[in-house]
Amino acid sequence: MASANDLKILCFIIFTISYLTSNYSAQSADTYIVHMDSSAMPKPFSSHHTWFSAIVSAISDDSAPPPTTTNKLIYSYTSSIHGFSAILTPSELESLKNTPGYLSSTPDFPLKLHTTHTPQFLGLSYDHGAWPASSYGDGVIIGVVDTGVWPESESLKDNGMSEVPARWKGECETGTQFNSSLCNKKLIGARFFNKGFTANKPNSNTVMSSCRDTDGHGTHTSSTAAGSFVNGASYFGYGSGVASGLAPRAHLAMYKVVWNLSQVYSSDGIFVAASAGNSGPLFGTIENGAPWLVTVGAGTIDREFHGVLTLGDGVRISFPSLYPGDCSPKAKPLVFLDGCESMAILERVQDKIVVCRDGLMSLDDQIDNVRNSKVLAAVFISNFSFSDFYTRSEFPAAFIGIMDGKTVIDYINKSSDPIGSTEFQKTALGTKPAPKVDAYSSRGPFAYCPSVLKPDILAPGTSVLASWSPLSPVFAGHDRQWFGSFNILSGTSMAAPHVAGVAALVRAAHPDWSPAAIRSAIMTTTTDSIDNTMNPIKNNLNLNSPATPLDMGAGLINPNKALEPGLIYNATAQDYINLLCGMKLTKREIQVITRASSHKCLNPSLDLNYPSFIAYFNDVGSSPNEQIVQVFSRTLTNVGEGGSSYTAKLTPMEGLKVKVEPRKLVFSHKYEKLSYKLILEGPKWMEEDVVHGHLSWVSSDGKYVVRSPIVATSIILGDP
């Protein structure tokens, strides 16, 4: 039975996995998560576990084949939810629904993983700012829900770590190739939950029944959030330097719930940094958008990994590359074969660098031909956008665009003895513009709760270097595999641990702040949606169109400013209940979410006290002249200086009238709360998909700028 103490005392959870609902049939599921009303437990039972066991026994279908496990009851839950998971036939499930205390049941859905220089890119420094001010996150515990961890990783060494906090009540669970002595002052907890997986897939070869990471993903995300400082980190020479997590003195607790990239168990109710999902770039693709989560989008950073092709005339052409192998920098003959379609010709030029151009034969087929012919190296020319699939080549290869390709071909045609050389393992810092919102990052709005703007924040997610499990190859080619202790990955699940790490720094500096207060501090102190060229952050697609809050939330996270936000938007449990009531959820549905046997809809409202705003102007049946007024109420808490005043500053929003009442807030003491209204007036249906702006509360001394994104949209969301 999972311990309630494990999750209750954790300060933060990184939820780096999203639900995969496509290609799934509920009829095929035989494992269910059942939500029960805890107050309905009959008095004769000594614990919820015994009650749940009795329920499963009572509804057991004797005609059904015996379960593949010794007990149909898999887990009992008393922390994140009240209920259990069990293997049930359709008839048993129907019987269960008539059991007193039953609230709901859901199939145990399959899940997918959403797939260092980043601390410096975000402005963290050893001698000033958030790191020293928070003691690098010392004393904070970060929980990670993922594929496990490699405890021997250099990133998990506990040199310089403080003692395990006395409040920690979790455990370091022994399992296959994992004993409790592998935990230390950095990795203070390790649990694994695989009964659901083995129940659904009894014939699977789950060889690592422990928290040990055989995939690498969990080691990567946990070290990104709170990895210790590691000298000499690199991916085969790429990104060489000192690696560290965002909160390098925070403690880690790993919960291994992903087995062969298929399953996860998660917890709400504490600060949760959740990946937005990797289903972008279309609107409405957010996967983890619950209003009590901090939903994180992924952006690029100012670092690129590349190789260099040098022609005999001295021209140097840079190309993206993560080729992990060795390659001689000596010049070799260059030969242009156009389509690289003939294996016979390729085999006659094995000692040369062949140049191939995308044409009648697909690029993939040309790559196969070149690999099989074992030529010295290759240059591939295409107008195709080269993804990590190509740049992480298993043989020396340069992937270049049409313009650079013309330069190479012209040189070969004009030279009597064309030669060239390739070099790899190059790293460029300070590249511009950065960040960009990457194409894969899921976009808002969130269909299940469209009244809360999602995502919340943007963090580095593309080409993130972090620790890895040596049991999992960092790259697998056709003929060989490469292994390493660090890997470079991209995805929103690389972005989420950055936010969890920053949240740990804020918690270390303000241990009494609520998760909502920390979320507010992170969201209202971003980099003003400006990249390193001092221009608006752009999307990494659509001809670099400007990003909107539906792409990046409040903007790029700024750890140094997050520690001193000036004002915060707080939220209580009752505020979330009021939101659920405003969404017209049933009493039973609210019970499932809140885990409370009773609740009161004191003030049903879709207007949560949130650090952002979204308004819909999507009434397609209205006339062009019909107007609508939408009003948002917010309350700010002063966490800065005692006596202070703030003035509202609004950016114009085309086609809309925007105003704030009152325009000035005067706080007489610290922790005082003052309220205001934001009013948007516009057409019931506007032609633009998205119009956005910002509301900033600026302190009279200019020290604090409390900034919130505003979105007006005509997007019509389908049923979630």
PDB file of N, CA and C in Angstrom, residues 570-641:
ATOM      1  N   ASN A 570      -2.879  34.838  -4.632  1.00  0.00           N
ATOM      2  CA  ASN A 570      -2.989  33.594  -3.877  1.00  0.00           C
ATOM      3  C   ASN A 570      -4.310  32.908  -4.199  1.00  0.00           C
ATOM      4  N   ALA A 571      -4.418  31.652  -3.844  1.00  0.00           N
ATOM      5  CA  ALA A 571      -5.654  30.895  -4.041  1.00  0.00           C
ATOM      6  C   ALA A 571      -5.755  29.835  -2.965  1.00  0.00           C
ATOM      7  N   THR A 572      -6.950  29.650  -2.444  1.00  0.00           N
ATOM      8  CA  THR A 572      -7.196  28.657  -1.401  1.00  0.00           C
ATOM      9  C   THR A 572      -7.905  27.447  -1.990  1.00  0.00           C
ATOM     10  N   ALA A 573      -8.032  26.408  -1.186  1.00  0.00           N
ATOM     11  CA  ALA A 573      -8.758  25.224  -1.631  1.00  0.00           C
ATOM     12  C   ALA A 573     -10.199  25.577  -1.983  1.00  0.00           C
ATOM     13  N   GLN A 574     -10.815  26.476  -1.206  1.00  0.00           N
ATOM     14  CA  GLN A 574     -12.191  26.875  -1.487  1.00  0.00           C
ATOM     15  C   GLN A 574     -12.295  27.597  -2.825  1.00  0.00           C
ATOM     16  N   ASP A 575     -11.260  28.356  -3.189  1.00  0.00           N
ATOM     17  CA  ASP A 575     -11.271  29.025  -4.498  1.00  0.00           C
ATOM     18  C   ASP A 575     -11.354  28.001  -5.634  1.00  0.00           C
ATOM     19  N   TYR A 576     -10.595  26.911  -5.497  1.00  0.00           N
ATOM     20  CA  TYR A 576     -10.643  25.868  -6.530  1.00  0.00           C
ATOM     21  C   TYR A 576     -12.002  25.165  -6.530  1.00  0.00           C
ATOM     22  N   ILE A 577     -12.572  24.962  -5.343  1.00  0.00           N
ATOM     23  CA  ILE A 577     -13.910  24.356  -5.277  1.00  0.00           C
ATOM     24  C   ILE A 577     -14.929  25.257  -5.952  1.00  0.00           C
ATOM     25  N   ASN A 578     -14.825  26.570  -5.718  1.00  0.00           N
ATOM     26  CA  ASN A 578     -15.740  27.501  -6.380  1.00  0.00           C
ATOM     27  C   ASN A 578     -15.606  27.414  -7.901  1.00  0.00           C
ATOM     28  N   LEU A 579     -14.365  27.231  -8.384  1.00  0.00           N
ATOM     29  CA  LEU A 579     -14.152  27.078  -9.821  1.00  0.00           C
ATOM     30  C   LEU A 579     -14.815  25.810 -10.333  1.00  0.00           C
ATOM     31  N   LEU A 580     -14.627  24.700  -9.631  1.00  0.00           N
ATOM     32  CA  LEU A 580     -15.235  23.435 -10.042  1.00  0.00           C
ATOM     33  C   LEU A 580     -16.753  23.539 -10.036  1.00  0.00           C
ATOM     34  N   CYS A 581     -17.289  24.264  -9.044  1.00  0.00           N
ATOM     35  CA  CYS A 581     -18.731  24.484  -9.013  1.00  0.00           C
ATOM     36  C   CYS A 581     -19.163  25.330 -10.198  1.00  0.00           C
ATOM     37  N   GLY A 582     -18.375  26.348 -10.530  1.00  0.00           N
ATOM     38  CA  GLY A 582     -18.685  27.196 -11.673  1.00  0.00           C
ATOM     39  C   GLY A 582     -18.634  26.448 -12.986  1.00  0.00           C
ATOM     40  N   MET A 583     -17.819  25.397 -13.041  1.00  0.00           N
ATOM     41  CA  MET A 583     -17.740  24.559 -14.238  1.00  0.00           C
ATOM     42  C   MET A 583     -18.908  23.584 -14.334  1.00  0.00           C
ATOM     43  N   LYS A 584     -19.777  23.629 -13.300  1.00  0.00           N
ATOM     44  CA  LYS A 584     -20.985  22.794 -13.232  1.00  0.00           C
ATOM     45  C   LYS A 584     -20.657  21.309 -13.137  1.00  0.00           C
ATOM     46  N   LEU A 585     -19.578  21.001 -12.447  1.00  0.00           N
ATOM     47  CA  LEU A 585     -19.287  19.601 -12.166  1.00  0.00           C
ATOM     48  C   LEU A 585     -20.294  19.080 -11.149  1.00  0.00           C
ATOM     49  N   THR A 586     -20.562  17.796 -11.206  1.00  0.00           N
ATOM     50  CA  THR A 586     -21.498  17.202 -10.258  1.00  0.00           C
ATOM     51  C   THR A 586     -20.844  17.070  -8.891  1.00  0.00           C
ATOM     52  N   LYS A 587     -21.669  16.852  -7.891  1.00  0.00           N
ATOM     53  CA  LYS A 587     -21.158  16.681  -6.532  1.00  0.00           C
ATOM     54  C   LYS A 587     -20.166  15.531  -6.470  1.00  0.00           C
ATOM     55  N   ARG A 588     -20.472  14.455  -7.171  1.00  0.00           N
ATOM     56  CA  ARG A 588     -19.585  13.294  -7.152  1.00  0.00           C
ATOM     57  C   ARG A 588     -18.263  13.605  -7.849  1.00  0.00           C
ATOM     58  N   GLU A 589     -18.316  14.323  -8.978  1.00  0.00           N
ATOM     59  CA  GLU A 589     -17.090  14.680  -9.689  1.00  0.00           C
ATOM     60  C   GLU A 589     -16.191  15.571  -8.834  1.00  0.00           C
ATOM     61  N   ILE A 590     -16.803  16.484  -8.098  1.00  0.00           N
ATOM     62  CA  ILE A 590     -16.012  17.356  -7.224  1.00  0.00           C
ATOM     63  C   ILE A 590     -15.410  16.557  -6.080  1.00  0.00           C
ATOM     64  N   GLN A 591     -16.147  15.581  -5.579  1.00  0.00           N
ATOM     65  CA  GLN A 591     -15.613  14.712  -4.521  1.00  0.00           C
ATOM     66  C   GLN A 591     -14.374  13.964  -4.998  1.00  0.00           C
ATOM     67  N   VAL A 592     -14.420  13.498  -6.224  1.00  0.00           N
ATOM     68  CA  VAL A 592     -13.284  12.754  -6.772  1.00  0.00           C
ATOM     69  C   VAL A 592     -12.042  13.637  -6.808  1.00  0.00           C
ATOM     70  N   ILE A 593     -12.212  14.885  -7.208  1.00  0.00           N
ATOM     71  CA  ILE A 593     -11.076  15.791  -7.341  1.00  0.00           C
ATOM     72  C   ILE A 593     -10.572  16.265  -5.987  1.00  0.00           C
ATOM     73  N   THR A 594     -11.494  16.650  -5.107  1.00  0.00           N
ATOM     74  CA  THR A 594     -11.090  17.259  -3.832  1.00  0.00           C
ATOM     75  C   THR A 594     -10.782  16.237  -2.753  1.00  0.00           C
ATOM     76  N   ARG A 595     -11.231  14.986  -2.936  1.00  0.00           N
ATOM     77  CA  ARG A 595     -11.038  13.926  -1.937  1.00  0.00           C
ATOM     78  C   ARG A 595     -11.789  14.209  -0.637  1.00  0.00           C
ATOM     79  N   ALA A 596     -12.726  15.135  -0.687  1.00  0.00           N
ATOM     80  CA  ALA A 596     -13.498  15.480   0.504  1.00  0.00           C
ATOM     81  C   ALA A 596     -14.891  14.874   0.391  1.00  0.00           C
ATOM     82  N   SER A 597     -15.391  14.361   1.512  1.00  0.00           N
ATOM     83  CA  SER A 597     -16.710  13.729   1.497  1.00  0.00           C
ATOM     84  C   SER A 597     -17.813  14.758   1.331  1.00  0.00           C
ATOM     85  N   SER A 598     -17.503  16.019   1.655  1.00  0.00           N
ATOM     86  CA  SER A 598     -18.489  17.075   1.476  1.00  0.00           C
ATOM     87  C   SER A 598     -17.773  18.366   1.096  1.00  0.00           C
ATOM     88  N   HIS A 599     -18.486  19.246   0.439  1.00  0.00           N
ATOM     89  CA  HIS A 599     -17.939  20.537   0.067  1.00  0.00           C
ATOM     90  C   HIS A 599     -19.080  21.523  -0.061  1.00  0.00           C
ATOM     91  N   LYS A 600     -18.749  22.792  -0.062  1.00  0.00           N
ATOM     92  CA  LYS A 600     -19.754  23.835  -0.187  1.00  0.00           C
ATOM     93  C   LYS A 600     -19.426  24.730  -1.379  1.00  0.00           C
ATOM     94  N   CYS A 601     -20.394  24.877  -2.257  1.00  0.00           N
ATOM     95  CA  CYS A 601     -20.247  25.803  -3.371  1.00  0.00           C
ATOM     96  C   CYS A 601     -20.662  27.196  -2.887  1.00  0.00           C
ATOM     97  N   LEU A 602     -19.757  27.833  -2.153  1.00  0.00           N
ATOM     98  CA  LEU A 602     -20.085  29.111  -1.530  1.00  0.00           C
ATOM     99  C   LEU A 602     -20.262  30.220  -2.560  1.00  0.00           C
ATOM    100  N   ASN A 603     -19.442  30.194  -3.596  1.00  0.00           N
ATOM    101  CA  ASN A 603     -19.486  31.255  -4.602  1.00  0.00           C
ATOM    102  C   ASN A 603     -19.045  30.701  -5.946  1.00  0.00           C
ATOM    103  N   PRO A 604     -19.906  29.914  -6.605  1.00  0.00           N
ATOM    104  CA  PRO A 604     -19.511  29.310  -7.880  1.00  0.00           C
ATOM    105  C   PRO A 604     -19.050  30.375  -8.869  1.00  0.00           C
ATOM    106  N   SER A 605     -17.866  30.164  -9.441  1.00  0.00           N
ATOM    107  CA  SER A 605     -17.303  31.183 -10.333  1.00  0.00           C
ATOM    108  C   SER A 605     -16.226  30.577 -11.209  1.00  0.00           C
ATOM    109  N   LEU A 606     -16.186  31.011 -12.459  1.00  0.00           N
ATOM    110  CA  LEU A 606     -15.108  30.620 -13.366  1.00  0.00           C
ATOM    111  C   LEU A 606     -13.929  31.581 -13.275  1.00  0.00           C
ATOM    112  N   ASP A 607     -14.055  32.580 -12.408  1.00  0.00           N
ATOM    113  CA  ASP A 607     -13.054  33.643 -12.297  1.00  0.00           C
ATOM    114  C   ASP A 607     -12.121  33.353 -11.120  1.00  0.00           C
ATOM    115  N   LEU A 608     -11.173  32.452 -11.332  1.00  0.00           N
ATOM    116  CA  LEU A 608     -10.206  32.089 -10.299  1.00  0.00           C
ATOM    117  C   LEU A 608      -9.204  33.226 -10.105  1.00  0.00           C
ATOM    118  N   ASN A 609      -8.727  33.410  -8.871  1.00  0.00           N
ATOM    119  CA  ASN A 609      -7.742  34.462  -8.585  1.00  0.00           C
ATOM    120  C   ASN A 609      -6.380  34.028  -9.142  1.00  0.00           C
ATOM    121  N   TYR A 610      -6.236  34.162 -10.452  1.00  0.00           N
ATOM    122  CA  TYR A 610      -5.106  33.610 -11.193  1.00  0.00           C
ATOM    123  C   TYR A 610      -4.261  34.737 -11.769  1.00  0.00           C
ATOM    124  N   PRO A 611      -2.956  34.516 -11.977  1.00  0.00           N
ATOM    125  CA  PRO A 611      -2.074  35.580 -12.471  1.00  0.00           C
ATOM    126  C   PRO A 611      -2.155  35.818 -13.975  1.00  0.00           C
ATOM    127  N   SER A 612      -3.239  35.408 -14.619  1.00  0.00           N
ATOM    128  CA  SER A 612      -3.411  35.614 -16.058  1.00  0.00           C
ATOM    129  C   SER A 612      -4.895  35.696 -16.355  1.00  0.00           C
ATOM    130  N   PHE A 613      -5.219  36.100 -17.601  1.00  0.00           N
ATOM    131  CA  PHE A 613      -6.613  36.326 -17.988  1.00  0.00           C
ATOM    132  C   PHE A 613      -6.837  35.776 -19.389  1.00  0.00           C
ATOM    133  N   ILE A 614      -8.010  35.156 -19.589  1.00  0.00           N
ATOM    134  CA  ILE A 614      -8.407  34.743 -20.934  1.00  0.00           C
ATOM    135  C   ILE A 614      -9.896  35.000 -21.095  1.00  0.00           C
ATOM    136  N   ALA A 615     -10.256  35.663 -22.194  1.00  0.00           N
ATOM    137  CA  ALA A 615     -11.647  35.991 -22.483  1.00  0.00           C
ATOM    138  C   ALA A 615     -11.983  35.500 -23.883  1.00  0.00           C
ATOM    139  N   TYR A 616     -13.209  35.000 -24.043  1.00  0.00           N
ATOM    140  CA  TYR A 616     -13.633  34.438 -25.328  1.00  0.00           C
ATOM    141  C   TYR A 616     -14.641  35.371 -25.996  1.00  0.00           C
ATOM    142  N   PHE A 617     -14.341  35.717 -27.243  1.00  0.00           N
ATOM    143  CA  PHE A 617     -15.235  36.508 -28.082  1.00  0.00           C
ATOM    144  C   PHE A 617     -15.520  35.661 -29.318  1.00  0.00           C
ATOM    145  N   ASN A 618     -16.300  34.590 -29.121  1.00  0.00           N
ATOM    146  CA  ASN A 618     -16.466  33.577 -30.164  1.00  0.00           C
ATOM    147  C   ASN A 618     -17.923  33.238 -30.461  1.00  0.00           C
ATOM    148  N   ASP A 619     -18.815  34.208 -30.266  1.00  0.00           N
ATOM    149  CA  ASP A 619     -20.225  34.000 -30.586  1.00  0.00           C
ATOM    150  C   ASP A 619     -20.419  34.239 -32.085  1.00  0.00           C
ATOM    151  N   VAL A 620     -20.284  33.167 -32.872  1.00  0.00           N
ATOM    152  CA  VAL A 620     -20.293  33.310 -34.334  1.00  0.00           C
ATOM    153  C   VAL A 620     -21.654  33.730 -34.869  1.00  0.00           C
ATOM    154  N   GLY A 621     -22.713  33.583 -34.083  1.00  0.00           N
ATOM    155  CA  GLY A 621     -24.046  33.945 -34.555  1.00  0.00           C
ATOM    156  C   GLY A 621     -24.396  35.400 -34.340  1.00  0.00           C
ATOM    157  N   SER A 622     -23.506  36.168 -33.735  1.00  0.00           N
ATOM    158  CA  SER A 622     -23.813  37.561 -33.415  1.00  0.00           C
ATOM    159  C   SER A 622     -23.533  38.470 -34.607  1.00  0.00           C
ATOM    160  N   SER A 623     -24.147  39.649 -34.573  1.00  0.00           N
ATOM    161  CA  SER A 623     -23.904  40.631 -35.632  1.00  0.00           C
ATOM    162  C   SER A 623     -22.590  41.345 -35.368  1.00  0.00           C
ATOM    163  N   PRO A 624     -21.970  41.951 -36.404  1.00  0.00           N
ATOM    164  CA  PRO A 624     -20.665  42.585 -36.244  1.00  0.00           C
ATOM    165  C   PRO A 624     -20.644  43.698 -35.216  1.00  0.00           C
ATOM    166  N   ASN A 625     -21.813  44.331 -34.959  1.00  0.00           N
ATOM    167  CA  ASN A 625     -21.838  45.478 -34.059  1.00  0.00           C
ATOM    168  C   ASN A 625     -22.168  45.116 -32.619  1.00  0.00           C
ATOM    169  N   GLU A 626     -22.557  43.891 -32.364  1.00  0.00           N
ATOM    170  CA  GLU A 626     -22.896  43.499 -30.991  1.00  0.00           C
ATOM    171  C   GLU A 626     -21.646  43.441 -30.123  1.00  0.00           C
ATOM    172  N   GLN A 627     -21.746  44.048 -28.962  1.00  0.00           N
ATOM    173  CA  GLN A 627     -20.617  44.131 -28.042  1.00  0.00           C
ATOM    174  C   GLN A 627     -20.896  43.322 -26.776  1.00  0.00           C
ATOM    175  N   ILE A 628     -19.831  42.944 -26.107  1.00  0.00           N
ATOM    176  CA  ILE A 628     -19.939  42.225 -24.844  1.00  0.00           C
ATOM    177  C   ILE A 628     -18.881  42.762 -23.887  1.00  0.00           C
ATOM    178  N   VAL A 629     -19.220  42.813 -22.612  1.00  0.00           N
ATOM    179  CA  VAL A 629     -18.292  43.261 -21.576  1.00  0.00           C
ATOM    180  C   VAL A 629     -17.971  42.084 -20.672  1.00  0.00           C
ATOM    181  N   GLN A 630     -16.690  41.811 -20.486  1.00  0.00           N
ATOM    182  CA  GLN A 630     -16.263  40.728 -19.601  1.00  0.00           C
ATOM    183  C   GLN A 630     -15.429  41.322 -18.472  1.00  0.00           C
ATOM    184  N   VAL A 631     -15.775  40.929 -17.239  1.00  0.00           N
ATOM    185  CA  VAL A 631     -15.157  41.513 -16.051  1.00  0.00           C
ATOM    186  C   VAL A 631     -14.452  40.419 -15.253  1.00  0.00           C
ATOM    187  N   PHE A 632     -13.215  40.694 -14.863  1.00  0.00           N
ATOM    188  CA  PHE A 632     -12.426  39.772 -14.052  1.00  0.00           C
ATOM    189  C   PHE A 632     -12.100  40.447 -12.722  1.00  0.00           C
ATOM    190  N   SER A 633     -12.277  39.716 -11.639  1.00  0.00           N
ATOM    191  CA  SER A 633     -11.945  40.227 -10.304  1.00  0.00           C
ATOM    192  C   SER A 633     -10.692  39.528  -9.798  1.00  0.00           C
ATOM    193  N   ARG A 634      -9.779  40.308  -9.247  1.00  0.00           N
ATOM    194  CA  ARG A 634      -8.541  39.753  -8.722  1.00  0.00           C
ATOM    195  C   ARG A 634      -8.200  40.405  -7.387  1.00  0.00           C
ATOM    196  N   THR A 635      -7.482  39.645  -6.546  1.00  0.00           N
ATOM    197  CA  THR A 635      -6.996  40.144  -5.259  1.00  0.00           C
ATOM    198  C   THR A 635      -5.499  39.929  -5.183  1.00  0.00           C
ATOM    199  N   LEU A 636      -4.769  40.984  -4.851  1.00  0.00           N
ATOM    200  CA  LEU A 636      -3.321  40.931  -4.726  1.00  0.00           C
ATOM    201  C   LEU A 636      -2.919  41.037  -3.256  1.00  0.00           C
ATOM    202  N   THR A 637      -1.899  40.274  -2.883  1.00  0.00           N
ATOM    203  CA  THR A 637      -1.344  40.320  -1.533  1.00  0.00           C
ATOM    204  C   THR A 637       0.043  40.934  -1.583  1.00  0.00           C
ATOM    205  N   ASN A 638       0.285  41.904  -0.731  1.00  0.00           N
ATOM    206  CA  ASN A 638       1.572  42.582  -0.694  1.00  0.00           C
ATOM    207  C   ASN A 638       2.595  41.742   0.069  1.00  0.00           C
ATOM    208  N   VAL A 639       3.613  41.254  -0.635  1.00  0.00           N
ATOM    209  CA  VAL A 639       4.691  40.497   0.020  1.00  0.00           C
ATOM    210  C   VAL A 639       6.011  41.261  -0.075  1.00  0.00           C
ATOM    211  N   GLY A 640       5.932  42.513  -0.507  1.00  0.00           N
ATOM    212  CA  GLY A 640       7.114  43.351  -0.586  1.00  0.00           C
ATOM    213  C   GLY A 640       7.222  44.251   0.630  1.00  0.00           C
ATOM    214  N   GLU A 641       7.614  45.505   0.402  1.00  0.00           N
ATOM    215  CA  GLU A 641       7.736  46.442   1.503  1.00  0.00           C
ATOM    216  C   GLU A 641       6.370  46.734   2.124  1.00  0.00           C
TER     217      GLU A 641
END
